[in-house]
Short mmCIF file of C-alpha atoms in Angstrom, two decimals:
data_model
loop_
_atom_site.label_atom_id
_atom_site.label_comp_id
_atom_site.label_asym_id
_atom_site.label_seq_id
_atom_site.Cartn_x
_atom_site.Cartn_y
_atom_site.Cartn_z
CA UNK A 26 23.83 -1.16 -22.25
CA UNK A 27 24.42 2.12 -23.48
CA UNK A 28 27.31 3.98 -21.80
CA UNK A 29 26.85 7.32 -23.25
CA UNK A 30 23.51 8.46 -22.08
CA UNK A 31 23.02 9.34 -18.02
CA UNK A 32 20.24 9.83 -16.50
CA UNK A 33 20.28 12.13 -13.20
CA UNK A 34 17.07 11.32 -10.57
CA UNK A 35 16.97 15.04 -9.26
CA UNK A 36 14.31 16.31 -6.73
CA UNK A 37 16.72 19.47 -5.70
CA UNK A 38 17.61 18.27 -2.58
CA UNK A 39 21.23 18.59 -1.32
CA UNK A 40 21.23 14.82 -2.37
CA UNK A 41 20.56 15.19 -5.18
CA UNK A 42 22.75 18.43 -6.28
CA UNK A 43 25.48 16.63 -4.87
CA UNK A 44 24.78 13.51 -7.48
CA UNK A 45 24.91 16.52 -9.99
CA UNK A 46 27.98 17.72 -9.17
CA UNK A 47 29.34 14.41 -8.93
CA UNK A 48 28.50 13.70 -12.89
CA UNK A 49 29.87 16.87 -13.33
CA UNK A 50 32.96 15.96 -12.42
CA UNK A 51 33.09 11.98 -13.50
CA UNK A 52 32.17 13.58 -17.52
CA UNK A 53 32.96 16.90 -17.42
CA UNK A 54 35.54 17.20 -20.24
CA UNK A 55 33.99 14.46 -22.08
CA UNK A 56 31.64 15.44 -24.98
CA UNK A 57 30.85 12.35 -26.16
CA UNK A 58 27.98 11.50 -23.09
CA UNK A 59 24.36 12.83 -23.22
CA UNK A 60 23.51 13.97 -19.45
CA UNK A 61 19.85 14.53 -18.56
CA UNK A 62 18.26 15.68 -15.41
CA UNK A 63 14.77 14.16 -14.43
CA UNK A 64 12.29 15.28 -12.31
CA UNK A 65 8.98 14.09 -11.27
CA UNK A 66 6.61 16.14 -10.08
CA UNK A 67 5.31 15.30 -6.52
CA UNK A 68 2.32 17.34 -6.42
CA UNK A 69 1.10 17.67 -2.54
CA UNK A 70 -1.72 15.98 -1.43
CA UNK A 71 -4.90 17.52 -2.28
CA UNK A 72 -6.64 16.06 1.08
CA UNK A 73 -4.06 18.14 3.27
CA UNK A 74 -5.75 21.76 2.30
CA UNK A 75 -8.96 22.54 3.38
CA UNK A 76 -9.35 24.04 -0.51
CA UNK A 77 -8.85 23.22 -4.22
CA UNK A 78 -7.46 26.90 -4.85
CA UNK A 79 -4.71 26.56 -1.49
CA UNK A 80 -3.99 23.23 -2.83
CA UNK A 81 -3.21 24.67 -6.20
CA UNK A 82 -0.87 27.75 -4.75
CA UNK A 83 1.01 25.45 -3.47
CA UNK A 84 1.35 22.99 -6.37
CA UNK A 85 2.61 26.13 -7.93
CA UNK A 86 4.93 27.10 -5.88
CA UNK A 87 6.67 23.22 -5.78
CA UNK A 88 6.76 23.23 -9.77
CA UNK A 89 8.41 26.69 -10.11
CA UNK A 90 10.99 26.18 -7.43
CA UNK A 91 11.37 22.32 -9.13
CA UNK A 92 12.19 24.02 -12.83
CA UNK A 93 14.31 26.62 -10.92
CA UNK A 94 16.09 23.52 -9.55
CA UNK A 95 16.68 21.91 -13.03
CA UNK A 96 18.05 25.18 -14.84
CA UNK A 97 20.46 25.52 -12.02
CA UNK A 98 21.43 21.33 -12.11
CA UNK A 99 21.42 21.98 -16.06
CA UNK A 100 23.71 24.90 -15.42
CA UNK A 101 25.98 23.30 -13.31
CA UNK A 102 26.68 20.41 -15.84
CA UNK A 103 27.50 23.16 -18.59
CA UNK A 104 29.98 25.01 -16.69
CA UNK A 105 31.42 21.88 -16.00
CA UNK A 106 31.91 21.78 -19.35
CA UNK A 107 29.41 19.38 -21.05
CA UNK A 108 28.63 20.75 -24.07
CA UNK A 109 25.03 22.36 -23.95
CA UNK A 110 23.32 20.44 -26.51
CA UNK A 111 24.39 17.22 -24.45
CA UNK A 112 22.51 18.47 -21.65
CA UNK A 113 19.08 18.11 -21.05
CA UNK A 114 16.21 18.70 -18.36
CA UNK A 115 12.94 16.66 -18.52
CA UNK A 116 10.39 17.47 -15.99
CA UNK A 117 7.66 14.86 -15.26
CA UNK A 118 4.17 15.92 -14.58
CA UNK A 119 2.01 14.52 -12.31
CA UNK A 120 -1.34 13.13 -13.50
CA UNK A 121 -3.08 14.31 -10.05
CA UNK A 122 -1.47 17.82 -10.91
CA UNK A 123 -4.03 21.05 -11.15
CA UNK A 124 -1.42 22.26 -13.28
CA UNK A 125 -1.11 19.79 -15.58
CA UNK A 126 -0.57 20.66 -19.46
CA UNK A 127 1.15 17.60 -20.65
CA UNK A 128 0.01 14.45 -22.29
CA UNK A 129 2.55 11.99 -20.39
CA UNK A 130 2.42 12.05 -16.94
CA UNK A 131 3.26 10.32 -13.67
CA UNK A 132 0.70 8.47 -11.86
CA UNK A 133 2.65 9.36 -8.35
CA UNK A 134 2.72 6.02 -6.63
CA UNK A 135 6.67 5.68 -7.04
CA UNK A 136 9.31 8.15 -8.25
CA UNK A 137 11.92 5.40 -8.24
CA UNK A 138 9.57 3.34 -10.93
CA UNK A 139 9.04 6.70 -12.94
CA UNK A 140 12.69 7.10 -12.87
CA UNK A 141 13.36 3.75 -14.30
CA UNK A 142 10.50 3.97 -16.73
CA UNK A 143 12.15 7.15 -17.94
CA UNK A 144 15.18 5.58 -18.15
CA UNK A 145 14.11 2.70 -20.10
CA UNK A 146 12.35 4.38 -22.62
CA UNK A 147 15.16 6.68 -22.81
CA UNK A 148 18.00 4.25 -23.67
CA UNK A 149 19.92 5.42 -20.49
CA UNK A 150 22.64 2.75 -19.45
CA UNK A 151 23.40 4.38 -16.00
CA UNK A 152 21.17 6.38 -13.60
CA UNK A 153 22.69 8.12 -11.12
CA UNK A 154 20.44 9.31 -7.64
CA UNK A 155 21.50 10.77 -4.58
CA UNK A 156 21.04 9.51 -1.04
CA UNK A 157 19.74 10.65 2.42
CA UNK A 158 21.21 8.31 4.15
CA UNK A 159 17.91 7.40 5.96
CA UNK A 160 17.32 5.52 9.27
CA UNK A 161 15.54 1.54 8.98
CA UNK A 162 12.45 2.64 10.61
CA UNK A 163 12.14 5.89 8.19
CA UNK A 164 12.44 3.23 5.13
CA UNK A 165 9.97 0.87 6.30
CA UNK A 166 7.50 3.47 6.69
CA UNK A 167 8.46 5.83 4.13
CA UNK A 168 10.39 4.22 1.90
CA UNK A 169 13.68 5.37 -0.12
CA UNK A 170 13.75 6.18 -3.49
CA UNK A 171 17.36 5.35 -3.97
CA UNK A 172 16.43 1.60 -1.94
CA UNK A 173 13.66 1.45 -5.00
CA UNK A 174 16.00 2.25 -7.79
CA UNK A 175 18.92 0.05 -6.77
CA UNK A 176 16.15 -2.95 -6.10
CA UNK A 177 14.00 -2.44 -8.99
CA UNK A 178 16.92 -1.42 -12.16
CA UNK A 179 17.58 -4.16 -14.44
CA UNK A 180 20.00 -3.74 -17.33
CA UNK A 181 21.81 -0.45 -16.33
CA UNK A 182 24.19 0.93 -13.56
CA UNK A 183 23.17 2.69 -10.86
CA UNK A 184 25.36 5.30 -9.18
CA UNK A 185 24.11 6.07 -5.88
CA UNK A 186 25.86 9.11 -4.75
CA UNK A 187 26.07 9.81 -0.46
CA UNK B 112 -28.12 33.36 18.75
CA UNK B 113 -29.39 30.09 16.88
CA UNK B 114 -33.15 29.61 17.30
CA UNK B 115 -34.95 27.14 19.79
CA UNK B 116 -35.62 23.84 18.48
CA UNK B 117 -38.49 23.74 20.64
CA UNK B 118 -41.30 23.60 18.25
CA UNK B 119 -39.78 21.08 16.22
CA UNK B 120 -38.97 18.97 19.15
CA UNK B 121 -42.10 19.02 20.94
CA UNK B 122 -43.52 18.20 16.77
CA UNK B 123 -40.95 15.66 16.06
CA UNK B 124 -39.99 13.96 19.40
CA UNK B 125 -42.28 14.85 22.08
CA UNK B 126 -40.52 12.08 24.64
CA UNK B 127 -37.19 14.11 24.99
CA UNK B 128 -37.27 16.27 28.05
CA UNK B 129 -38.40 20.08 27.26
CA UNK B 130 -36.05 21.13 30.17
CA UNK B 131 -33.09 20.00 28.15
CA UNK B 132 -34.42 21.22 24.51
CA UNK B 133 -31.54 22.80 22.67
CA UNK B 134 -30.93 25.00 19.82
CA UNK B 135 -31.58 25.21 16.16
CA UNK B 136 -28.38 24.78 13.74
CA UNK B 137 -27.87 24.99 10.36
CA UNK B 138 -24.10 26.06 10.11
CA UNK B 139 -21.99 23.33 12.02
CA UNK B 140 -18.84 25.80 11.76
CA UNK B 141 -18.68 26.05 15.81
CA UNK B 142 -19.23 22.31 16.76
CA UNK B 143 -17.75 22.88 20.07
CA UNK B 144 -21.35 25.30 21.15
CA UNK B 145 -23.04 22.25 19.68
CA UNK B 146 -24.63 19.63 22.58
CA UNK B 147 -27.30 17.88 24.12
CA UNK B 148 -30.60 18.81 23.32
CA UNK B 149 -29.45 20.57 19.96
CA UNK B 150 -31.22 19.98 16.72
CA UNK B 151 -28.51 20.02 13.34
CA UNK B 152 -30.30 21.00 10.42
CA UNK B 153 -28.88 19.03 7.39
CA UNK B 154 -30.64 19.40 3.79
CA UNK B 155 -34.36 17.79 4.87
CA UNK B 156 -33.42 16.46 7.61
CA UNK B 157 -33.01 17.02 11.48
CA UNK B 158 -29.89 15.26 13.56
CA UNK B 159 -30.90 15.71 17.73
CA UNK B 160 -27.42 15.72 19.09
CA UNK B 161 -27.98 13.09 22.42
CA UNK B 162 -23.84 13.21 23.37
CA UNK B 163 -20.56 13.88 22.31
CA UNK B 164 -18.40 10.70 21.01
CA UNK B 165 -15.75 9.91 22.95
CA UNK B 166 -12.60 7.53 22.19
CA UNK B 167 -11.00 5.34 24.43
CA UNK B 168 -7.65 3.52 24.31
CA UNK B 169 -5.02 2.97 26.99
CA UNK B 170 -7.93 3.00 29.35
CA UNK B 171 -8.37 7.02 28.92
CA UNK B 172 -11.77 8.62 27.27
CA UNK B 173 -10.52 11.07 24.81
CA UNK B 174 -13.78 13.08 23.86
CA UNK B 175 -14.24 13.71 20.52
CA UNK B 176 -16.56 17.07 20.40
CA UNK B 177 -16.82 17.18 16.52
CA UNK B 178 -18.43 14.24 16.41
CA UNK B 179 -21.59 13.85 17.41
CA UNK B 180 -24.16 10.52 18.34
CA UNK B 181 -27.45 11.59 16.74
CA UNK B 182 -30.89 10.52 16.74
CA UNK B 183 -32.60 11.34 12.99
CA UNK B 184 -35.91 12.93 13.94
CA UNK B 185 -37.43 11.67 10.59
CA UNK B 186 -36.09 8.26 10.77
CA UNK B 187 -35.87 7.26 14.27
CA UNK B 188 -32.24 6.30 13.58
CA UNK B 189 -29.45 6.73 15.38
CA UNK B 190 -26.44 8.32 13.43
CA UNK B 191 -22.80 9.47 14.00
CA UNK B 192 -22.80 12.97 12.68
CA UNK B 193 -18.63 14.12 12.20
CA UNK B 194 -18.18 18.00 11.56
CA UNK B 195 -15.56 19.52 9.85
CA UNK B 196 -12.68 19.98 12.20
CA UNK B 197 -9.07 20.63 10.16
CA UNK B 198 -6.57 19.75 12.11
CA UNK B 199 -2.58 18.73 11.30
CA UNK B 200 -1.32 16.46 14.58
CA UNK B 201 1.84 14.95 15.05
CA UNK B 202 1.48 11.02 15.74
CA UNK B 203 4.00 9.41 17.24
CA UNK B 204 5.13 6.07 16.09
CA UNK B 205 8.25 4.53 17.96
CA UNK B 206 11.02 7.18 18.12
CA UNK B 207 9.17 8.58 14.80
CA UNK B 208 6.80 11.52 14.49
CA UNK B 209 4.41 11.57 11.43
CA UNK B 210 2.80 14.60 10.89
CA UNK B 211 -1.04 13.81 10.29
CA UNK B 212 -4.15 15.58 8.85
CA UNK B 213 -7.60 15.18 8.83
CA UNK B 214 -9.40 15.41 5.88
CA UNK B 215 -13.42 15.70 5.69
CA UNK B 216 -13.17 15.52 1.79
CA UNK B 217 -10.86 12.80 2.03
CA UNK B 218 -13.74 10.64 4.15
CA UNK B 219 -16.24 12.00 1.82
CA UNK B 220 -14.64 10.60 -1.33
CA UNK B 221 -14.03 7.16 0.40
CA UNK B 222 -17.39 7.17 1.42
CA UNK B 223 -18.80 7.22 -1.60
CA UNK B 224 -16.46 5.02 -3.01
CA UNK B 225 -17.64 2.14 -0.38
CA UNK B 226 -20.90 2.76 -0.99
CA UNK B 227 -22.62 -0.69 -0.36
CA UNK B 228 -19.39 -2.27 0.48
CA UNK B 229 -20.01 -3.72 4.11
CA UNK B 230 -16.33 -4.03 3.92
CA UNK B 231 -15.89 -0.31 5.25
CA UNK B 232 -18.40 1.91 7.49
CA UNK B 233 -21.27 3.39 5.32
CA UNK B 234 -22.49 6.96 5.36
CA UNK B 235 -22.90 9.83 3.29
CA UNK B 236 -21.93 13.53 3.35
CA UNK B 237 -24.14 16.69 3.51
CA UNK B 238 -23.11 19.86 2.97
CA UNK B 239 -24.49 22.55 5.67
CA UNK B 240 -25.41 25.89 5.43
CA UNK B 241 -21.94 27.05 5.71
CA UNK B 242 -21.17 24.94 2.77
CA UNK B 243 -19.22 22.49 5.64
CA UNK B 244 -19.26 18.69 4.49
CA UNK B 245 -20.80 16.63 7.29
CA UNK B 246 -20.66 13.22 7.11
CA UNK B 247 -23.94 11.33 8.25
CA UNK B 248 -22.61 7.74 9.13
CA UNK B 249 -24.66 4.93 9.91
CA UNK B 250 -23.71 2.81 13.53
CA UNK B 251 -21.99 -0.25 12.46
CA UNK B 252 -23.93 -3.13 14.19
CA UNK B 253 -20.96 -4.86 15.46
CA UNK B 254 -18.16 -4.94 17.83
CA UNK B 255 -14.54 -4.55 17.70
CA UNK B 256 -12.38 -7.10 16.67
CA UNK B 257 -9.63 -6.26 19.50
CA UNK B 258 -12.26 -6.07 22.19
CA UNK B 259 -13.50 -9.32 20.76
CA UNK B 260 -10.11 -10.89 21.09
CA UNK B 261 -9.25 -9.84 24.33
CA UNK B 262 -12.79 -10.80 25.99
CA UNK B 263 -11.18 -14.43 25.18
CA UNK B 264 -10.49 -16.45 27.91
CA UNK B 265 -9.01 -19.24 26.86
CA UNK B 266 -5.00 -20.59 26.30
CA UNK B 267 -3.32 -19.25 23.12
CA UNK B 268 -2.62 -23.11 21.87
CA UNK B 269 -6.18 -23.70 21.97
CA UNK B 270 -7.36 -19.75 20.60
CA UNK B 271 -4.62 -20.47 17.76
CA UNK B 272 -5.61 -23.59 16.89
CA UNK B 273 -9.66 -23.45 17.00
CA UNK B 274 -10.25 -19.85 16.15
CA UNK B 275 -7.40 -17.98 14.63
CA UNK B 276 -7.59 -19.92 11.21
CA UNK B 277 -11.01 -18.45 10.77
CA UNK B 278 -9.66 -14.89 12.00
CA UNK B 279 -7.09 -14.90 9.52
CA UNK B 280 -9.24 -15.76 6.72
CA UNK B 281 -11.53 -12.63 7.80
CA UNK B 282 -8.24 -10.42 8.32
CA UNK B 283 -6.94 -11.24 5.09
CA UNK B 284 -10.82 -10.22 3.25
CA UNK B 285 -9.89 -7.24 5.26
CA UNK B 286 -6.59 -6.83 3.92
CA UNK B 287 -7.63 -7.03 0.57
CA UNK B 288 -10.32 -4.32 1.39
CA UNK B 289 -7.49 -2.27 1.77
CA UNK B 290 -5.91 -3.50 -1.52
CA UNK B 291 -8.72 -2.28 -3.17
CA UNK B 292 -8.39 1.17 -2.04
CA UNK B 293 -5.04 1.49 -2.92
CA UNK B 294 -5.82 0.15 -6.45
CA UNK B 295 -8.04 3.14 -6.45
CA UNK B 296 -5.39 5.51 -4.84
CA UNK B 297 -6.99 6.03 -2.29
CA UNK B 298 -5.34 5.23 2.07
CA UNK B 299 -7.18 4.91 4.66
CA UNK B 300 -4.80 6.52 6.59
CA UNK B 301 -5.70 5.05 10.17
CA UNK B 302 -5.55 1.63 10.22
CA UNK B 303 -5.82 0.68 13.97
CA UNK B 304 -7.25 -2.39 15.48
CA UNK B 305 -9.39 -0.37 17.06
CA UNK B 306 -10.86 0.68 13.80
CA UNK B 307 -11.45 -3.00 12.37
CA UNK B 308 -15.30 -4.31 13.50
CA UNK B 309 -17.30 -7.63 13.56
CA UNK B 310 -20.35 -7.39 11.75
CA UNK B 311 -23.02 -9.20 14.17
CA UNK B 312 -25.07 -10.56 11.13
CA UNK B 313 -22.08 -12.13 8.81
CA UNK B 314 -18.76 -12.17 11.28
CA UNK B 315 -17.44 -10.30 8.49
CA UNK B 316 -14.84 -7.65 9.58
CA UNK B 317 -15.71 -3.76 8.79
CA UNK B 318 -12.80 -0.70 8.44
CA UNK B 319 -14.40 2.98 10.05
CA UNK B 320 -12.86 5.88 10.54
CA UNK B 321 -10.79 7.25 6.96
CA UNK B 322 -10.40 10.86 7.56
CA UNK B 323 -7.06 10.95 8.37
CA UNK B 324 -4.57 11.55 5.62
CA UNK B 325 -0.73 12.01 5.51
CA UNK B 326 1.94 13.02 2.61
CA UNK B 327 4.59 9.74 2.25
CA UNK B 328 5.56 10.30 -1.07
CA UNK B 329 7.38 7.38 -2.06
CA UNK B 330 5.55 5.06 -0.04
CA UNK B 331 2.07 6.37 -0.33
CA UNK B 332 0.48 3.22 1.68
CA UNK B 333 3.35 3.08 4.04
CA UNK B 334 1.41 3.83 7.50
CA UNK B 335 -1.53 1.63 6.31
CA UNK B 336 0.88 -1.18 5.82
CA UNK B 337 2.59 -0.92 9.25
CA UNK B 338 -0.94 -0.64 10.12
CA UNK B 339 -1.89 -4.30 9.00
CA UNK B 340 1.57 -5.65 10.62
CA UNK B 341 0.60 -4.24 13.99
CA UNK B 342 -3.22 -5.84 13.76
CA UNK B 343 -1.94 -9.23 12.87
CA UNK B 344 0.52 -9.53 15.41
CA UNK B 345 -1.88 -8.84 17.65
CA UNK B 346 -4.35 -11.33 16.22
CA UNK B 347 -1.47 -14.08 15.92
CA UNK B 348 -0.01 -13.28 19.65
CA UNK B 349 -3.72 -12.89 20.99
CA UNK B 350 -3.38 -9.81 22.47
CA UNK B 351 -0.06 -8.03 22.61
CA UNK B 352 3.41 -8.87 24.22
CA UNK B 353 5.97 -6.97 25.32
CA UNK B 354 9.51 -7.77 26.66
CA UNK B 355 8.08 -6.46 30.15
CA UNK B 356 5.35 -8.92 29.69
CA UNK B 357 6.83 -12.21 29.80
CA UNK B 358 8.67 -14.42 32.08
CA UNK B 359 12.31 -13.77 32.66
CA UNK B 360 13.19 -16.96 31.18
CA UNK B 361 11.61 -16.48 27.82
CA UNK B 362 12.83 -12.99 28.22
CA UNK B 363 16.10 -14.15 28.06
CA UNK B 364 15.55 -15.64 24.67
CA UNK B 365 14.08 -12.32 23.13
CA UNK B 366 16.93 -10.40 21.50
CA UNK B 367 15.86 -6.92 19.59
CA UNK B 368 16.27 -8.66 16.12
CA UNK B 369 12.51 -10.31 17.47
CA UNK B 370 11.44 -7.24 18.07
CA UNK B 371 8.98 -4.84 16.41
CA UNK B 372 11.17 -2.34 14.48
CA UNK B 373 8.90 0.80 15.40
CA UNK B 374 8.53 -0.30 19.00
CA UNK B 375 11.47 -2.31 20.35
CA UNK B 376 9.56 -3.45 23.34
CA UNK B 377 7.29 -5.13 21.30
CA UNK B 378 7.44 -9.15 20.64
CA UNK B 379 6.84 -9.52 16.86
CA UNK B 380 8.64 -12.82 16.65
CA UNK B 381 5.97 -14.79 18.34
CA UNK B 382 7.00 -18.20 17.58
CA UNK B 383 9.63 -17.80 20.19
CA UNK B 384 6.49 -17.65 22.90
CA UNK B 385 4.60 -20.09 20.79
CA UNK B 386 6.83 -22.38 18.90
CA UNK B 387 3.53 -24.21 16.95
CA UNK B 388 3.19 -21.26 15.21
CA UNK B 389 4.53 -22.16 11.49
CA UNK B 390 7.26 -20.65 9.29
CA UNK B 391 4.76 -18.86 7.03
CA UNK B 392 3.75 -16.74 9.22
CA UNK B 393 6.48 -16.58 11.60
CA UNK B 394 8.10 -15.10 7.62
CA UNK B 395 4.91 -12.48 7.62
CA UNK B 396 5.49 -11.40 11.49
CA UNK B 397 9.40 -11.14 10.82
CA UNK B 398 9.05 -8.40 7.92
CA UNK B 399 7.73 -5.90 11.02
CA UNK B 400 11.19 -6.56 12.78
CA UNK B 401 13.82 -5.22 13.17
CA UNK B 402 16.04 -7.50 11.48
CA UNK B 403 13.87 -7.33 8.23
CA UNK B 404 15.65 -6.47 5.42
CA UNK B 405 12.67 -5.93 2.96
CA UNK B 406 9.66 -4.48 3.89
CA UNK B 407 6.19 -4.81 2.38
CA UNK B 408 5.79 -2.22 -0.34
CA UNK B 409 2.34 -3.23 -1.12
CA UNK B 410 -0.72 -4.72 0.22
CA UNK B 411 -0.97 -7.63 -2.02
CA UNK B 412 2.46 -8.53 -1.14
CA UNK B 413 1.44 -9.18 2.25
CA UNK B 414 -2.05 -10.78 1.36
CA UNK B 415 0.35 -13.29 -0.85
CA UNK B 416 1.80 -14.10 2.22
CA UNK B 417 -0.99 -14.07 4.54
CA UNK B 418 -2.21 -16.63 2.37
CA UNK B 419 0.51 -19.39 2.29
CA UNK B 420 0.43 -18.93 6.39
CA UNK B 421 -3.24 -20.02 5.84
CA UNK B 422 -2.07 -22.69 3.87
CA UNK B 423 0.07 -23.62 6.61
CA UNK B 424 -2.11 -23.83 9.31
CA UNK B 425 -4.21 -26.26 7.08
CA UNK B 426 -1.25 -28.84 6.22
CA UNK B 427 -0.54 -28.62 10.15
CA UNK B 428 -4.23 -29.78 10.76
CA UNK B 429 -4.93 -26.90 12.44
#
């Protein structure tokens, strides 16, 4: 497992900013750990607009204030003092996006898979997600990313920050 | 004003009754001026509206003006015509609230998905002069399966033991006609038990209505799940039961842990009120509780275990 590369599940909720600042703190004022910050993009659903181009407006406006959300999460972790080329941002496109430019892409049916994908493929040995704190009957029927994560990781940490 | 559709009336169907000939229309934007006696123009064809549909549950008729029961003057058939009506509703489910949309495209694209699948209502989608997708939907020649099961009048031991294994083998082909829409990302997005019909011909079990839609992101098939668990409780319990239902003295062996966990009224733990019900799917009913722990994240998850319960009920001679 490798200890030196983190891997932050970031959707810019409070959550989430507060699993940010968290890492912040924990590795801070050590430059030896790689920090990333991952986001996949959850496009909305094309059925809820009566057209393709309202649907895309608002696609837009998700991404931009999602890449807003990294630079700021990326920010935070620098001023912490991680050094800056031990910080990174990915952001995950979705494959239903209007928008999309990139080759890889995220098929949408879980974040929490995505996230360990990512992490996988990355080498990460801990992955660190924030929690809502949701009610049983709001898991069962819309289920919990962090729930996902902690069930579904094999061979890393997770650090579930709430 | 629309035109008369007098000429073509008197042409096309001279038995309907001239006092109540309609108008003509070829934009379906204002469905709510459309009515009986009307004439929807559609690509070649003509739709003569006879009535509004109407829905009825909890012994109310909720009328349903945007969709219309047809007769096809060219064919002779009898259609259900559904007009573009965009609408976000909140639907309440326990102490939840979902907000919920309906989606014309979304109904077009599953309808030509299904397309000769008598697993799922059949129709196809015309686009008006207003550029509005209408579906055209053919009547399902059957009945529905929760009418079907509450028109029984016999005791549960007997329904459970003669005719349920045969219902659950048709639930779980229905089931896995779900499956197959989510393998094709696709909900859809109202699964009621309302919505579930016998074919008359085969006995084979037929999903309608999949123009609702609704944004769970990390549990896309979430509501059509809880959708299933609510059907086959009622299919195992033969009807549903509630706390308020049952005799005091079973009542007093109900705690909430055997209760639904959207609706804790309702009995999901039914092998308390019929204890020859096996394990297996006393296991399926329990993961709708409220003392479930995991939940069923996919279809095939719960068609895995639909299918030792069937298992069961064989090794139990049933």
């Amino acid at each position: 497992m490798n200890t030196d590369k983190i891997l932050i599940a970031y959707d810019g909720s409070d959550n989430a900013q507060r699993s940010v600042a968290y890492v912040a703190a924990m590795v801070g004022h050590d430059g030896t750990r790689q920090v990333d910050v991952a986001a996949i993009e959850r496009p909305a659903d094309r059925d809820l607009f009566a057209d393709d181009a309202a649907w895309k407006a608002e696609c837009q406006r998700r991404n931009a204030a999602m890449r807003d959300a990294l630079d700021q999460a990326r920010a935070m972790l620098v001023a912490a003092g991680i050094p800056d080329d031990k910080v990174g941002t990915r952001f995950v496109e979705s494959c239903r996006s209007p928008l999309r430019e990139a080759t890889e892409c995220s098929i949408g049916t879980s974040i929490a898979l995505e996230v360990l994908r990512l992490a996988e493929e990355g080498g990460y040995g801990t992955v660190v997600v924030g929690r809502r704190g949701v009610s049983k009957q709001e898991e069962f029927l819309f289920g919990s990313v962090s729930t996902k994560i902690i069930h579904a990781a094999k061979g890393l940490a997770v650090w579930v920050v709430a | 004003m629309a035109p008369s559709a007098r000429e073509l009336l008197t042409r096309l169907a001279p038995d309907f009754p001239a006092r109540h000939v309609g108008e003509l229309y070829d934009d379906t934007t204002e469905f709510m001026r459309i009515g009986y006696g009307d004439v929807m123009v559609l690509g070649e064809r003509h739709f003569l509206v006879l009535r509004d549909e109407a829905e009825r549950r909890f012994g109310m008729e909720d009328p349903k003006y945007w969709v219309k029961r047809c007769r096809c003057l060219e064919t002779g058939g009898r259609n259900i015509v559904k007009l573009v009506f965009h609408e976000n509703f909140p639907m309440t489910i326990g102490s939840m609230v979902v907000t919920c949309t309906r989606s014309p495209r979304k109904e077009t694209r599953i309808l030509d998905l299904v397309r000769g699948d008598p697993r799922f209502m059949q129709g196809e989608t015309i686009y008006d002069a207003a550029d509005n997708p209408v579906r055209i939907l053919d009547l399902v020649a059957g009945k529905r399966l929760d009418e079907k099961i509450e028109a029984l009048e016999m005791p549960h031991r007997d329904y459970f033991h003669d005719l349920f294994p045969t219902v659950l083998e048709r639930f779980i082909e229905a089931c896995q006609a779900i499956k197959w829409l989510h393998d094709r990302n696709e909900k859809h997005g109202d699964v009621r038990r309302d919505h579930l019909y016998v074919l008359h011909d085969s006995g084979q079990y037929c999903w309608i209505d999949f123009d609702y839609t609704f944004d769970f992101q990390e549990s896309p098939f979430g509501l059509d799940l809880f959708g299933l668990g609510n059907i086959i409780q009622f299919l195992v319990g033969m009807g549903q039961h509630t706390t308020q239902s049952i005799s005091p003295a079973l009542r007093a062996q109900i705690t909430s842990d055997d209760c639904s966990i959207m609706f804790p009224n309702r009995i999901v733990n039914l092998q308390k009120l019929f204890p020859y019900i096996p394990l297996e799917m006393t296991n399926v009913l329990r993961r709708f509780s409220l003392a479930a722990e995991v939940y069923y994240d996919t279809a095939g998850e719960l068609i895995d275990d639909l299918c030792r319960a069937r298992q069961a009920l064989g090794r139990n001679g049933i």
